[in-house]
Protein backbone atom coordinates (compact mmCIF):
# COMPACT_ATOMS: atom_id res chain seq x y z
CA UNK A 1 0.00 0.00 0.00
CA UNK A 2 1.26 3.48 -0.90
CA UNK A 3 1.22 5.78 2.12
CA UNK A 4 1.59 9.45 1.31
CA UNK A 5 3.29 11.31 4.14
CA UNK A 6 2.57 15.00 4.32
CA UNK A 7 5.90 16.77 3.81
CA UNK A 8 7.14 19.12 6.46
CA UNK A 9 6.33 22.22 4.41
CA UNK A 10 2.89 21.19 3.21
CA UNK A 11 0.17 23.37 4.65
CA UNK A 12 -3.50 22.49 4.93
CA UNK A 13 -5.65 23.59 1.99
CA UNK A 14 -7.49 26.12 4.19
CA UNK A 15 -4.20 27.99 4.75
CA UNK A 16 -3.28 28.24 1.06
CA UNK A 17 -3.15 31.81 -0.20
CA UNK A 18 -6.33 32.95 -1.95
CA UNK A 19 -5.86 33.41 -5.71
CA UNK A 20 -6.79 37.12 -5.70
CA UNK A 21 -3.83 37.97 -3.47
CA UNK A 22 -1.49 36.84 -6.24
CA UNK A 23 -2.79 39.61 -8.41
CA UNK A 24 -1.39 42.14 -5.96
CA UNK A 25 2.12 40.84 -6.33
CA UNK A 26 3.21 43.23 -9.00
CA UNK A 27 2.91 46.18 -6.69
CA UNK A 28 4.61 44.20 -3.95
CA UNK A 29 7.45 43.29 -6.28
CA UNK A 30 7.87 46.87 -7.40
CA UNK A 31 8.18 47.95 -3.79
CA UNK A 32 10.52 45.12 -2.91
CA UNK A 33 12.88 45.58 -5.85
CA UNK A 34 14.75 48.49 -4.36
CA UNK A 35 15.25 46.60 -1.14
CA UNK A 36 16.22 43.34 -2.80
CA UNK A 37 18.68 44.70 -5.36
CA UNK A 38 22.18 44.51 -4.05
CA UNK A 39 21.16 42.59 -0.96
CA UNK A 40 22.98 39.51 -2.18
CA UNK A 41 26.53 40.06 -0.97
CA UNK A 42 25.83 43.79 -1.04
CA UNK A 43 25.90 44.03 -4.86
CA UNK A 44 27.67 47.27 -5.77
CA UNK A 45 25.53 50.30 -6.54
CA UNK A 46 27.75 51.24 -9.50
CA UNK A 47 26.12 48.46 -11.49
CA UNK A 48 22.92 50.45 -11.64
CA UNK A 49 24.50 53.16 -13.77
CA UNK A 50 25.58 50.50 -16.25
CA UNK A 51 22.08 49.26 -16.81
CA UNK A 52 19.88 52.19 -15.92
CA UNK A 53 17.86 49.92 -13.65
CA UNK A 54 18.07 46.96 -15.98
CA UNK A 55 15.64 47.81 -18.77
CA UNK A 56 17.83 49.58 -21.31
CA UNK A 57 18.74 46.88 -23.82
CA UNK A 58 17.24 46.81 -27.32
CA UNK A 59 15.56 43.55 -28.36
CA UNK A 60 16.48 42.49 -31.91
CA UNK A 61 14.06 40.19 -33.77
CA UNK A 62 14.86 36.51 -33.45
CA UNK A 63 13.82 33.22 -35.05
CA UNK A 64 11.22 31.23 -33.10
CA UNK A 65 12.71 28.84 -30.53
CA UNK A 66 13.33 25.55 -32.38
CA UNK A 67 12.50 23.56 -29.24
CA UNK A 68 9.02 25.10 -28.85
CA UNK A 69 7.24 21.94 -30.04
CA UNK A 70 8.63 19.98 -27.05
CA UNK A 71 6.39 21.96 -24.67
CA UNK A 72 4.31 21.51 -22.65
CA UNK A 73 5.90 18.30 -21.36
CA UNK A 74 4.03 15.76 -19.27
CA UNK A 75 3.91 16.66 -15.59
CA UNK A 76 5.61 14.22 -13.23
CA UNK A 77 3.13 13.95 -10.32
CA UNK A 78 5.85 12.82 -7.92
CA UNK A 79 7.08 16.42 -7.70
CA UNK A 80 4.39 18.74 -6.48
CA UNK A 81 3.87 21.71 -4.19
CA UNK A 82 1.29 22.87 -1.75
CA UNK A 83 -0.44 26.10 -2.69
CA UNK A 84 -0.59 27.77 -6.09
CA UNK A 85 2.16 28.20 -8.65
CA UNK A 86 3.64 31.71 -8.74
CA UNK A 87 2.16 33.57 -11.74
CA UNK A 88 4.49 33.64 -14.74
CA UNK A 89 4.42 37.42 -14.97
CA UNK A 90 5.84 37.66 -11.46
CA UNK A 91 8.50 35.05 -12.07
CA UNK A 92 9.79 36.91 -15.12
CA UNK A 93 9.82 40.36 -13.54
CA UNK A 94 11.66 39.64 -10.30
CA UNK A 95 14.94 37.89 -11.05
CA UNK A 96 18.58 37.63 -10.16
CA UNK A 97 20.69 37.56 -13.32
CA UNK A 98 23.73 39.71 -12.59
CA UNK A 99 25.00 39.36 -16.15
CA UNK A 100 22.19 41.81 -16.94
CA UNK A 101 22.28 44.01 -13.87
CA UNK A 102 21.89 43.91 -10.14
CA UNK A 103 18.30 45.12 -10.30
CA UNK A 104 15.50 42.58 -10.00
CA UNK A 105 14.00 44.09 -13.13
CA UNK A 106 16.33 42.69 -15.80
CA UNK A 107 13.86 41.02 -18.13
CA UNK A 108 14.27 43.57 -20.94
CA UNK A 109 18.07 43.69 -20.58
CA UNK A 110 18.20 39.88 -20.72
CA UNK A 111 16.70 39.97 -24.22
CA UNK A 112 20.31 40.57 -25.36
CA UNK A 113 20.99 36.92 -24.55
CA UNK A 114 21.18 34.89 -27.78
CA UNK A 115 20.09 31.30 -27.13
CA UNK A 116 20.79 29.85 -30.61
CA UNK A 117 23.22 28.62 -31.71
CA UNK A 118 24.06 27.29 -28.23
CA UNK A 119 26.49 24.53 -27.41
CA UNK A 120 27.33 22.77 -24.18
CA UNK A 121 30.86 21.45 -23.62
CA UNK A 122 31.62 18.41 -21.46
CA UNK A 123 35.13 18.60 -20.04
CA UNK A 124 37.42 17.48 -17.22
CA UNK A 125 37.24 13.94 -15.84
CA UNK A 126 35.12 12.43 -18.61
CA UNK A 127 35.69 9.41 -20.82
CA UNK A 128 35.79 11.69 -23.85
CA UNK A 129 35.39 15.48 -23.97
CA UNK A 130 32.55 16.49 -26.27
CA UNK A 131 30.54 19.49 -27.36
CA UNK A 132 26.86 19.21 -28.22
CA UNK A 133 24.27 21.61 -29.61
CA UNK A 134 21.42 22.31 -27.21
CA UNK A 135 18.81 20.93 -29.62
CA UNK A 136 20.75 17.66 -29.98
CA UNK A 137 21.00 17.46 -26.20
CA UNK A 138 17.25 18.02 -25.91
CA UNK A 139 16.64 15.23 -28.45
CA UNK A 140 18.66 12.86 -26.27
CA UNK A 141 16.49 13.61 -23.21
CA UNK A 142 12.86 13.06 -22.25
CA UNK A 143 11.41 16.28 -20.89
CA UNK A 144 9.04 16.35 -17.93
CA UNK A 145 7.40 19.07 -15.86
CA UNK A 146 7.95 19.31 -12.10
CA UNK A 147 6.49 21.75 -9.60
CA UNK A 148 9.26 22.93 -7.29
CA UNK A 149 9.70 25.37 -4.48
CA UNK A 150 12.43 27.94 -5.20
CA UNK A 151 14.07 29.78 -2.28
CA UNK A 152 16.51 32.65 -2.70
CA UNK A 153 19.08 33.36 0.02
CA UNK A 154 17.52 36.85 0.14
CA UNK A 155 14.51 35.29 1.92
CA UNK A 156 12.00 35.34 -0.93
CA UNK A 157 10.41 32.26 -2.44
CA UNK A 158 8.44 31.19 -5.51
CA UNK A 159 6.64 28.06 -6.67
CA UNK A 160 7.70 27.19 -10.19
CA UNK A 161 6.56 24.75 -12.90
CA UNK A 162 9.96 23.85 -14.37
CA UNK A 163 10.40 21.64 -17.43
CA UNK A 164 13.59 19.69 -18.00
CA UNK A 165 15.28 16.43 -17.16
CA UNK A 166 17.15 15.01 -14.15
CA UNK A 167 20.79 16.09 -13.75
CA UNK A 168 21.44 12.35 -13.42
CA UNK A 169 20.60 12.01 -17.14
CA UNK A 170 23.08 14.75 -17.99
CA UNK A 171 25.73 12.91 -15.97
CA UNK A 172 24.96 9.67 -17.86
CA UNK A 173 25.28 11.58 -21.13
CA UNK A 174 28.65 13.07 -20.07
CA UNK A 175 30.16 9.73 -18.95
CA UNK A 176 32.40 10.99 -16.13
CA UNK A 177 35.31 8.88 -14.93
CA UNK A 178 35.03 7.03 -11.62
CA UNK A 179 37.48 9.53 -10.12
CA UNK A 180 35.01 12.45 -10.59
CA UNK A 181 33.75 13.78 -7.25
CA UNK A 182 32.08 17.05 -8.33
CA UNK A 183 30.13 18.38 -11.28
CA UNK A 184 30.89 22.00 -12.20
CA UNK A 185 28.40 24.07 -14.21
CA UNK A 186 29.40 27.32 -15.92
CA UNK A 187 27.48 30.17 -17.47
CA UNK A 188 28.66 31.70 -20.78
CA UNK A 189 31.19 34.52 -20.74
CA UNK A 190 30.55 37.15 -23.39
CA UNK A 191 30.58 40.77 -22.22
CA UNK A 192 29.12 41.88 -25.57
CA UNK A 193 26.03 39.79 -24.92
CA UNK A 194 25.97 40.44 -21.17
CA UNK A 195 26.93 44.00 -20.18
CA UNK A 196 27.14 43.02 -16.52
CA UNK A 197 30.25 41.03 -17.36
CA UNK A 198 32.03 44.27 -18.32
CA UNK A 199 32.19 45.14 -14.69
CA UNK A 200 33.56 43.18 -11.75
CA UNK A 201 30.26 42.65 -9.95
CA UNK A 202 31.15 38.96 -9.73
CA UNK A 203 34.00 36.87 -11.06
CA UNK A 204 32.86 35.77 -14.54
CA UNK A 205 31.77 33.33 -15.72
CA UNK A 206 29.29 32.42 -13.00
CA UNK A 207 30.24 28.94 -11.73
CA UNK A 208 28.44 26.52 -9.46
CA UNK A 209 29.05 22.95 -8.40
CA UNK A 210 27.56 19.93 -6.68
CA UNK A 211 28.97 16.68 -5.38
CA UNK A 212 28.25 13.70 -7.60
CA UNK A 213 25.86 12.38 -4.93
CA UNK A 214 23.92 15.67 -4.99
CA UNK A 215 23.91 15.82 -8.78
CA UNK A 216 22.57 12.30 -9.11
CA UNK A 217 19.89 12.77 -6.44
CA UNK A 218 16.44 12.51 -8.05
CA UNK A 219 15.57 16.11 -7.15
CA UNK A 220 18.48 17.77 -8.98
CA UNK A 221 16.96 19.03 -12.22
CA UNK A 222 18.30 20.53 -15.46
CA UNK A 223 15.79 23.14 -16.53
CA UNK A 224 15.03 23.92 -20.17
CA UNK A 225 11.54 25.36 -19.83
CA UNK A 226 9.00 26.86 -17.47
CA UNK A 227 5.26 27.47 -17.53
CA UNK A 228 4.88 24.94 -20.37
CA UNK A 229 7.23 26.79 -22.75
CA UNK A 230 10.95 27.11 -23.49
CA UNK A 231 12.69 28.88 -20.63
CA UNK A 232 12.46 32.70 -20.76
CA UNK A 233 15.85 34.32 -21.21
CA UNK A 234 15.67 36.09 -17.87
CA UNK A 235 15.25 32.75 -16.11
CA UNK A 236 18.49 31.40 -17.60
CA UNK A 237 17.68 30.01 -21.07
CA UNK A 238 18.39 27.67 -22.64
CA UNK A 239 19.72 25.48 -19.81
CA UNK A 240 19.87 26.10 -16.06
CA UNK A 241 20.02 24.14 -12.86
CA UNK A 242 17.29 23.77 -10.19
CA UNK A 243 18.35 22.31 -6.84
CA UNK A 244 15.33 23.21 -4.71
CA UNK A 245 16.75 22.22 -1.33
CA UNK A 246 19.51 24.81 -1.71
CA UNK A 247 19.48 28.59 -1.86
CA UNK A 248 18.79 29.86 -5.37
CA UNK A 249 22.31 31.09 -6.05
CA UNK A 250 23.34 27.45 -6.56
CA UNK A 251 20.95 27.23 -9.52
CA UNK A 252 23.28 28.55 -12.20
CA UNK A 253 21.72 29.96 -15.38
CA UNK A 254 22.54 29.78 -19.13
CA UNK A 255 25.02 26.91 -18.87
CA UNK A 256 27.65 26.36 -21.60
CA UNK A 257 30.06 24.02 -19.85
CA UNK A 258 29.69 20.96 -17.65
CA UNK A 259 32.89 19.62 -16.21
CA UNK A 260 33.89 17.01 -13.69
CA UNK A 261 36.64 17.27 -11.12
CA UNK A 262 38.00 15.53 -8.04
CA UNK A 263 38.38 18.81 -6.09
CA UNK A 264 35.67 21.00 -4.62
CA UNK A 265 35.34 23.83 -7.15
CA UNK A 266 35.61 27.54 -6.35
CA UNK A 267 32.07 28.70 -6.83
CA UNK A 268 31.08 32.27 -7.62
CA UNK A 269 29.46 33.56 -4.43
CA UNK A 270 31.58 31.47 -2.09
CA UNK A 271 34.72 32.90 -3.73
CA UNK A 272 33.44 36.48 -3.54
CA UNK A 273 32.16 36.49 0.04
CA UNK A 274 33.14 33.27 1.84
CA UNK A 275 31.84 34.56 5.18
CA UNK A 276 28.36 34.98 3.73
CA UNK A 277 28.00 32.26 1.09
CA UNK A 278 29.38 28.75 1.03
CA UNK A 279 29.62 25.75 -1.23
CA UNK A 280 26.76 23.81 0.38
CA UNK A 281 24.10 26.52 0.77
CA UNK A 282 21.35 24.20 2.01
CA UNK A 283 18.23 26.01 3.23
CA UNK A 284 17.88 26.16 7.03
CA UNK A 285 15.67 28.54 9.02
CA UNK A 286 17.90 28.17 12.07
CA UNK A 287 21.07 29.42 10.41
CA UNK A 288 20.81 33.15 9.69
CA UNK A 289 22.70 34.87 6.94
CA UNK A 290 25.23 37.12 8.72
CA UNK A 291 23.11 40.14 7.71
CA UNK A 292 19.53 38.84 7.93
CA UNK A 293 17.36 36.09 9.36
CA UNK A 294 16.36 33.03 7.35
CA UNK A 295 13.53 32.09 9.74
CA UNK A 296 10.77 33.19 7.36
CA UNK A 297 10.39 33.85 3.66
CA UNK A 298 8.24 36.15 1.57
CA UNK A 299 6.20 34.11 -0.90
CA UNK A 300 6.24 36.39 -3.90
CA UNK A 301 2.78 37.12 -5.16
CA UNK A 302 1.01 36.41 -1.92
CA UNK A 303 1.84 39.46 0.13
CA UNK A 304 2.62 37.11 3.00
CA UNK A 305 5.50 35.34 4.68
CA UNK A 306 5.69 31.72 5.77
CA UNK A 307 8.16 29.90 7.96
CA UNK A 308 11.27 28.65 6.18
CA UNK A 309 11.66 24.87 6.30
CA UNK A 310 14.95 23.01 6.53
CA UNK A 311 16.15 21.83 3.11
CA UNK A 312 13.26 23.93 1.80
CA UNK A 313 10.95 21.04 2.64
CA UNK A 314 12.91 18.36 0.78
CA UNK A 315 14.64 16.83 3.81
CA UNK A 316 13.16 13.37 3.22
CA UNK A 317 14.84 13.31 -0.17
CA UNK A 318 18.21 14.91 0.61
CA UNK A 319 19.09 14.95 4.33
CA UNK A 320 20.88 11.60 4.00
CA UNK A 321 23.34 13.19 1.56
CA UNK A 322 24.83 15.05 4.51
CA UNK A 323 24.92 12.38 7.21
CA UNK A 324 28.11 12.52 9.23
CA UNK A 325 28.90 16.02 7.95
CA UNK A 326 27.66 18.09 10.90
CA UNK A 327 31.03 19.88 11.17
CA UNK A 328 30.74 21.26 7.63
CA UNK A 329 29.07 24.61 6.97
CA UNK A 330 26.12 22.91 5.30
CA UNK A 331 23.68 25.80 5.61
CA UNK A 332 25.42 28.88 4.19
N1 LIG B 1 23.07 32.39 -12.61
C1 LIG B 1 23.78 33.33 -13.25
N2 LIG B 1 24.50 32.98 -14.34
N3 LIG B 1 23.81 34.64 -12.85
C2 LIG B 1 23.12 35.02 -11.73
O1 LIG B 1 23.17 36.22 -11.37
N4 LIG B 1 21.66 34.36 -9.86
C3 LIG B 1 21.36 33.26 -8.95
C4 LIG B 1 20.79 32.06 -9.71
N5 LIG B 1 21.57 31.77 -10.89
C5 LIG B 1 22.37 34.05 -11.01
C6 LIG B 1 22.34 32.73 -11.51
C7 LIG B 1 20.44 33.63 -7.89
S1 LIG B 1 21.10 34.58 -6.65
C8 LIG B 1 19.16 33.20 -7.83
S2 LIG B 1 18.17 33.48 -6.49
C9 LIG B 1 18.54 32.49 -8.97
O2 LIG B 1 19.45 32.35 -10.08
C10 LIG B 1 17.36 33.30 -9.44
O3 LIG B 1 16.64 32.61 -10.42
P1 LIG B 1 15.32 33.31 -11.00
O4 LIG B 1 15.72 34.66 -11.50
O5 LIG B 1 14.85 32.39 -12.09
O6 LIG B 1 14.35 33.39 -9.85
Coordinates of C-alpha atoms and ligand atoms in Angstrom, one line a residue:
X1 CA 0.0 0.0 0.0
X2 CA 1.3 3.5 -0.9
X3 CA 1.2 5.8 2.1
X4 CA 1.6 9.4 1.3
X5 CA 3.3 11.3 4.1
X6 CA 2.6 15.0 4.3
X7 CA 5.9 16.8 3.8
X8 CA 7.1 19.1 6.5
X9 CA 6.3 22.2 4.4
X10 CA 2.9 21.2 3.2
X11 CA 0.2 23.4 4.7
X12 CA -3.5 22.5 4.9
X13 CA -5.7 23.6 2.0
X14 CA -7.5 26.1 4.2
X15 CA -4.2 28.0 4.8
X16 CA -3.3 28.2 1.1
X17 CA -3.1 31.8 -0.2
X18 CA -6.3 33.0 -2.0
X19 CA -5.9 33.4 -5.7
X20 CA -6.8 37.1 -5.7
X21 CA -3.8 38.0 -3.5
X22 CA -1.5 36.8 -6.2
X23 CA -2.8 39.6 -8.4
X24 CA -1.4 42.1 -6.0
X25 CA 2.1 40.8 -6.3
X26 CA 3.2 43.2 -9.0
X27 CA 2.9 46.2 -6.7
X28 CA 4.6 44.2 -4.0
X29 CA 7.4 43.3 -6.3
X30 CA 7.9 46.9 -7.4
X31 CA 8.2 47.9 -3.8
X32 CA 10.5 45.1 -2.9
X33 CA 12.9 45.6 -5.9
X34 CA 14.8 48.5 -4.4
X35 CA 15.3 46.6 -1.1
X36 CA 16.2 43.3 -2.8
X37 CA 18.7 44.7 -5.4
X38 CA 22.2 44.5 -4.0
X39 CA 21.2 42.6 -1.0
X40 CA 23.0 39.5 -2.2
X41 CA 26.5 40.1 -1.0
X42 CA 25.8 43.8 -1.0
X43 CA 25.9 44.0 -4.9
X44 CA 27.7 47.3 -5.8
X45 CA 25.5 50.3 -6.5
X46 CA 27.7 51.2 -9.5
X47 CA 26.1 48.5 -11.5
X48 CA 22.9 50.5 -11.6
X49 CA 24.5 53.2 -13.8
X50 CA 25.6 50.5 -16.3
X51 CA 22.1 49.3 -16.8
X52 CA 19.9 52.2 -15.9
X53 CA 17.9 49.9 -13.7
X54 CA 18.1 47.0 -16.0
X55 CA 15.6 47.8 -18.8
X56 CA 17.8 49.6 -21.3
X57 CA 18.7 46.9 -23.8
X58 CA 17.2 46.8 -27.3
X59 CA 15.6 43.6 -28.4
X60 CA 16.5 42.5 -31.9
X61 CA 14.1 40.2 -33.8
X62 CA 14.9 36.5 -33.4
X63 CA 13.8 33.2 -35.1
X64 CA 11.2 31.2 -33.1
X65 CA 12.7 28.8 -30.5
X66 CA 13.3 25.5 -32.4
X67 CA 12.5 23.6 -29.2
X68 CA 9.0 25.1 -28.8
X69 CA 7.2 21.9 -30.0
X70 CA 8.6 20.0 -27.1
X71 CA 6.4 22.0 -24.7
X72 CA 4.3 21.5 -22.7
X73 CA 5.9 18.3 -21.4
X74 CA 4.0 15.8 -19.3
X75 CA 3.9 16.7 -15.6
X76 CA 5.6 14.2 -13.2
X77 CA 3.1 13.9 -10.3
X78 CA 5.8 12.8 -7.9
X79 CA 7.1 16.4 -7.7
X80 CA 4.4 18.7 -6.5
X81 CA 3.9 21.7 -4.2
X82 CA 1.3 22.9 -1.8
X83 CA -0.4 26.1 -2.7
X84 CA -0.6 27.8 -6.1
X85 CA 2.2 28.2 -8.7
X86 CA 3.6 31.7 -8.7
X87 CA 2.2 33.6 -11.7
X88 CA 4.5 33.6 -14.7
X89 CA 4.4 37.4 -15.0
X90 CA 5.8 37.7 -11.5
X91 CA 8.5 35.1 -12.1
X92 CA 9.8 36.9 -15.1
X93 CA 9.8 40.4 -13.5
X94 CA 11.7 39.6 -10.3
X95 CA 14.9 37.9 -11.0
X96 CA 18.6 37.6 -10.2
X97 CA 20.7 37.6 -13.3
X98 CA 23.7 39.7 -12.6
X99 CA 25.0 39.4 -16.1
X100 CA 22.2 41.8 -16.9
X101 CA 22.3 44.0 -13.9
X102 CA 21.9 43.9 -10.1
X103 CA 18.3 45.1 -10.3
X104 CA 15.5 42.6 -10.0
X105 CA 14.0 44.1 -13.1
X106 CA 16.3 42.7 -15.8
X107 CA 13.9 41.0 -18.1
X108 CA 14.3 43.6 -20.9
X109 CA 18.1 43.7 -20.6
X110 CA 18.2 39.9 -20.7
X111 CA 16.7 40.0 -24.2
X112 CA 20.3 40.6 -25.4
X113 CA 21.0 36.9 -24.5
X114 CA 21.2 34.9 -27.8
X115 CA 20.1 31.3 -27.1
X116 CA 20.8 29.8 -30.6
X117 CA 23.2 28.6 -31.7
X118 CA 24.1 27.3 -28.2
X119 CA 26.5 24.5 -27.4
X120 CA 27.3 22.8 -24.2
X121 CA 30.9 21.4 -23.6
X122 CA 31.6 18.4 -21.5
X123 CA 35.1 18.6 -20.0
X124 CA 37.4 17.5 -17.2
X125 CA 37.2 13.9 -15.8
X126 CA 35.1 12.4 -18.6
X127 CA 35.7 9.4 -20.8
X128 CA 35.8 11.7 -23.9
X129 CA 35.4 15.5 -24.0
X130 CA 32.5 16.5 -26.3
X131 CA 30.5 19.5 -27.4
X132 CA 26.9 19.2 -28.2
X133 CA 24.3 21.6 -29.6
X134 CA 21.4 22.3 -27.2
X135 CA 18.8 20.9 -29.6
X136 CA 20.8 17.7 -30.0
X137 CA 21.0 17.5 -26.2
X138 CA 17.2 18.0 -25.9
X139 CA 16.6 15.2 -28.5
X140 CA 18.7 12.9 -26.3
X141 CA 16.5 13.6 -23.2
X142 CA 12.9 13.1 -22.2
X143 CA 11.4 16.3 -20.9
X144 CA 9.0 16.3 -17.9
X145 CA 7.4 19.1 -15.9
X146 CA 7.9 19.3 -12.1
X147 CA 6.5 21.7 -9.6
X148 CA 9.3 22.9 -7.3
X149 CA 9.7 25.4 -4.5
X150 CA 12.4 27.9 -5.2
X151 CA 14.1 29.8 -2.3
X152 CA 16.5 32.6 -2.7
X153 CA 19.1 33.4 0.0
X154 CA 17.5 36.9 0.1
X155 CA 14.5 35.3 1.9
X156 CA 12.0 35.3 -0.9
X157 CA 10.4 32.3 -2.4
X158 CA 8.4 31.2 -5.5
X159 CA 6.6 28.1 -6.7
X160 CA 7.7 27.2 -10.2
X161 CA 6.6 24.8 -12.9
X162 CA 10.0 23.9 -14.4
X163 CA 10.4 21.6 -17.4
X164 CA 13.6 19.7 -18.0
X165 CA 15.3 16.4 -17.2
X166 CA 17.1 15.0 -14.1
X167 CA 20.8 16.1 -13.7
X168 CA 21.4 12.4 -13.4
X169 CA 20.6 12.0 -17.1
X170 CA 23.1 14.8 -18.0
X171 CA 25.7 12.9 -16.0
X172 CA 25.0 9.7 -17.9
X173 CA 25.3 11.6 -21.1
X174 CA 28.6 13.1 -20.1
X175 CA 30.2 9.7 -18.9
X176 CA 32.4 11.0 -16.1
X177 CA 35.3 8.9 -14.9
X178 CA 35.0 7.0 -11.6
X179 CA 37.5 9.5 -10.1
X180 CA 35.0 12.5 -10.6
X181 CA 33.7 13.8 -7.3
X182 CA 32.1 17.0 -8.3
X183 CA 30.1 18.4 -11.3
X184 CA 30.9 22.0 -12.2
X185 CA 28.4 24.1 -14.2
X186 CA 29.4 27.3 -15.9
X187 CA 27.5 30.2 -17.5
X188 CA 28.7 31.7 -20.8
X189 CA 31.2 34.5 -20.7
X190 CA 30.6 37.2 -23.4
X191 CA 30.6 40.8 -22.2
X192 CA 29.1 41.9 -25.6
X193 CA 26.0 39.8 -24.9
X194 CA 26.0 40.4 -21.2
X195 CA 26.9 44.0 -20.2
X196 CA 27.1 43.0 -16.5
X197 CA 30.2 41.0 -17.4
X198 CA 32.0 44.3 -18.3
X199 CA 32.2 45.1 -14.7
X200 CA 33.6 43.2 -11.8
X201 CA 30.3 42.7 -10.0
X202 CA 31.2 39.0 -9.7
X203 CA 34.0 36.9 -11.1
X204 CA 32.9 35.8 -14.5
X205 CA 31.8 33.3 -15.7
X206 CA 29.3 32.4 -13.0
X207 CA 30.2 28.9 -11.7
X208 CA 28.4 26.5 -9.5
X209 CA 29.0 23.0 -8.4
X210 CA 27.6 19.9 -6.7
X211 CA 29.0 16.7 -5.4
X212 CA 28.3 13.7 -7.6
X213 CA 25.9 12.4 -4.9
X214 CA 23.9 15.7 -5.0
X215 CA 23.9 15.8 -8.8
X216 CA 22.6 12.3 -9.1
X217 CA 19.9 12.8 -6.4
X218 CA 16.4 12.5 -8.0
X219 CA 15.6 16.1 -7.1
X220 CA 18.5 17.8 -9.0
X221 CA 17.0 19.0 -12.2
X222 CA 18.3 20.5 -15.5
X223 CA 15.8 23.1 -16.5
X224 CA 15.0 23.9 -20.2
X225 CA 11.5 25.4 -19.8
X226 CA 9.0 26.9 -17.5
X227 CA 5.3 27.5 -17.5
X228 CA 4.9 24.9 -20.4
X229 CA 7.2 26.8 -22.7
X230 CA 11.0 27.1 -23.5
X231 CA 12.7 28.9 -20.6
X232 CA 12.5 32.7 -20.8
X233 CA 15.9 34.3 -21.2
X234 CA 15.7 36.1 -17.9
X235 CA 15.2 32.7 -16.1
X236 CA 18.5 31.4 -17.6
X237 CA 17.7 30.0 -21.1
X238 CA 18.4 27.7 -22.6
X239 CA 19.7 25.5 -19.8
X240 CA 19.9 26.1 -16.1
X241 CA 20.0 24.1 -12.9
X242 CA 17.3 23.8 -10.2
X243 CA 18.4 22.3 -6.8
X244 CA 15.3 23.2 -4.7
X245 CA 16.8 22.2 -1.3
X246 CA 19.5 24.8 -1.7
X247 CA 19.5 28.6 -1.9
X248 CA 18.8 29.9 -5.4
X249 CA 22.3 31.1 -6.0
X250 CA 23.3 27.5 -6.6
X251 CA 20.9 27.2 -9.5
X252 CA 23.3 28.6 -12.2
X253 CA 21.7 30.0 -15.4
X254 CA 22.5 29.8 -19.1
X255 CA 25.0 26.9 -18.9
X256 CA 27.6 26.4 -21.6
X257 CA 30.1 24.0 -19.8
X258 CA 29.7 21.0 -17.6
X259 CA 32.9 19.6 -16.2
X260 CA 33.9 17.0 -13.7
X261 CA 36.6 17.3 -11.1
X262 CA 38.0 15.5 -8.0
X263 CA 38.4 18.8 -6.1
X264 CA 35.7 21.0 -4.6
X265 CA 35.3 23.8 -7.2
X266 CA 35.6 27.5 -6.3
X267 CA 32.1 28.7 -6.8
X268 CA 31.1 32.3 -7.6
X269 CA 29.5 33.6 -4.4
X270 CA 31.6 31.5 -2.1
X271 CA 34.7 32.9 -3.7
X272 CA 33.4 36.5 -3.5
X273 CA 32.2 36.5 0.0
X274 CA 33.1 33.3 1.8
X275 CA 31.8 34.6 5.2
X276 CA 28.4 35.0 3.7
X277 CA 28.0 32.3 1.1
X278 CA 29.4 28.8 1.0
X279 CA 29.6 25.7 -1.2
X280 CA 26.8 23.8 0.4
X281 CA 24.1 26.5 0.8
X282 CA 21.3 24.2 2.0
X283 CA 18.2 26.0 3.2
X284 CA 17.9 26.2 7.0
X285 CA 15.7 28.5 9.0
X286 CA 17.9 28.2 12.1
X287 CA 21.1 29.4 10.4
X288 CA 20.8 33.1 9.7
X289 CA 22.7 34.9 6.9
X290 CA 25.2 37.1 8.7
X291 CA 23.1 40.1 7.7
X292 CA 19.5 38.8 7.9
X293 CA 17.4 36.1 9.4
X294 CA 16.4 33.0 7.3
X295 CA 13.5 32.1 9.7
X296 CA 10.8 33.2 7.4
X297 CA 10.4 33.9 3.7
X298 CA 8.2 36.1 1.6
X299 CA 6.2 34.1 -0.9
X300 CA 6.2 36.4 -3.9
X301 CA 2.8 37.1 -5.2
X302 CA 1.0 36.4 -1.9
X303 CA 1.8 39.5 0.1
X304 CA 2.6 37.1 3.0
X305 CA 5.5 35.3 4.7
X306 CA 5.7 31.7 5.8
X307 CA 8.2 29.9 8.0
X308 CA 11.3 28.7 6.2
X309 CA 11.7 24.9 6.3
X310 CA 15.0 23.0 6.5
X311 CA 16.1 21.8 3.1
X312 CA 13.3 23.9 1.8
X313 CA 10.9 21.0 2.6
X314 CA 12.9 18.4 0.8
X315 CA 14.6 16.8 3.8
X316 CA 13.2 13.4 3.2
X317 CA 14.8 13.3 -0.2
X318 CA 18.2 14.9 0.6
X319 CA 19.1 15.0 4.3
X320 CA 20.9 11.6 4.0
X321 CA 23.3 13.2 1.6
X322 CA 24.8 15.0 4.5
X323 CA 24.9 12.4 7.2
X324 CA 28.1 12.5 9.2
X325 CA 28.9 16.0 8.0
X326 CA 27.7 18.1 10.9
X327 CA 31.0 19.9 11.2
X328 CA 30.7 21.3 7.6
X329 CA 29.1 24.6 7.0
X330 CA 26.1 22.9 5.3
X331 CA 23.7 25.8 5.6
X332 CA 25.4 28.9 4.2
Ligands
LIG1 N1 23.1 32.4 -12.6 C1 23.8 33.3 -13.3 N2 24.5 33.0 -14.3 N3 23.8 34.6 -12.8 C2 23.1 35.0 -11.7 O1 23.2 36.2 -11.4 N4 21.7 34.4 -9.9 C3 21.4 33.3 -8.9 C4 20.8 32.1 -9.7 N5 21.6 31.8 -10.9 C5 22.4 34.1 -11.0 C6 22.3 32.7 -11.5 C7 20.4 33.6 -7.9 S1 21.1 34.6 -6.6 C8 19.2 33.2 -7.8 S2 18.2 33.5 -6.5 C9 18.5 32.5 -9.0 O2 19.5 32.3 -10.1 C10 17.4 33.3 -9.4 O3 16.6 32.6 -10.4 P1 15.3 33.3 -11.0 O4 15.7 34.7 -11.5 O5 14.8 32.4 -12.1 O6 14.4 33.4 -9.9

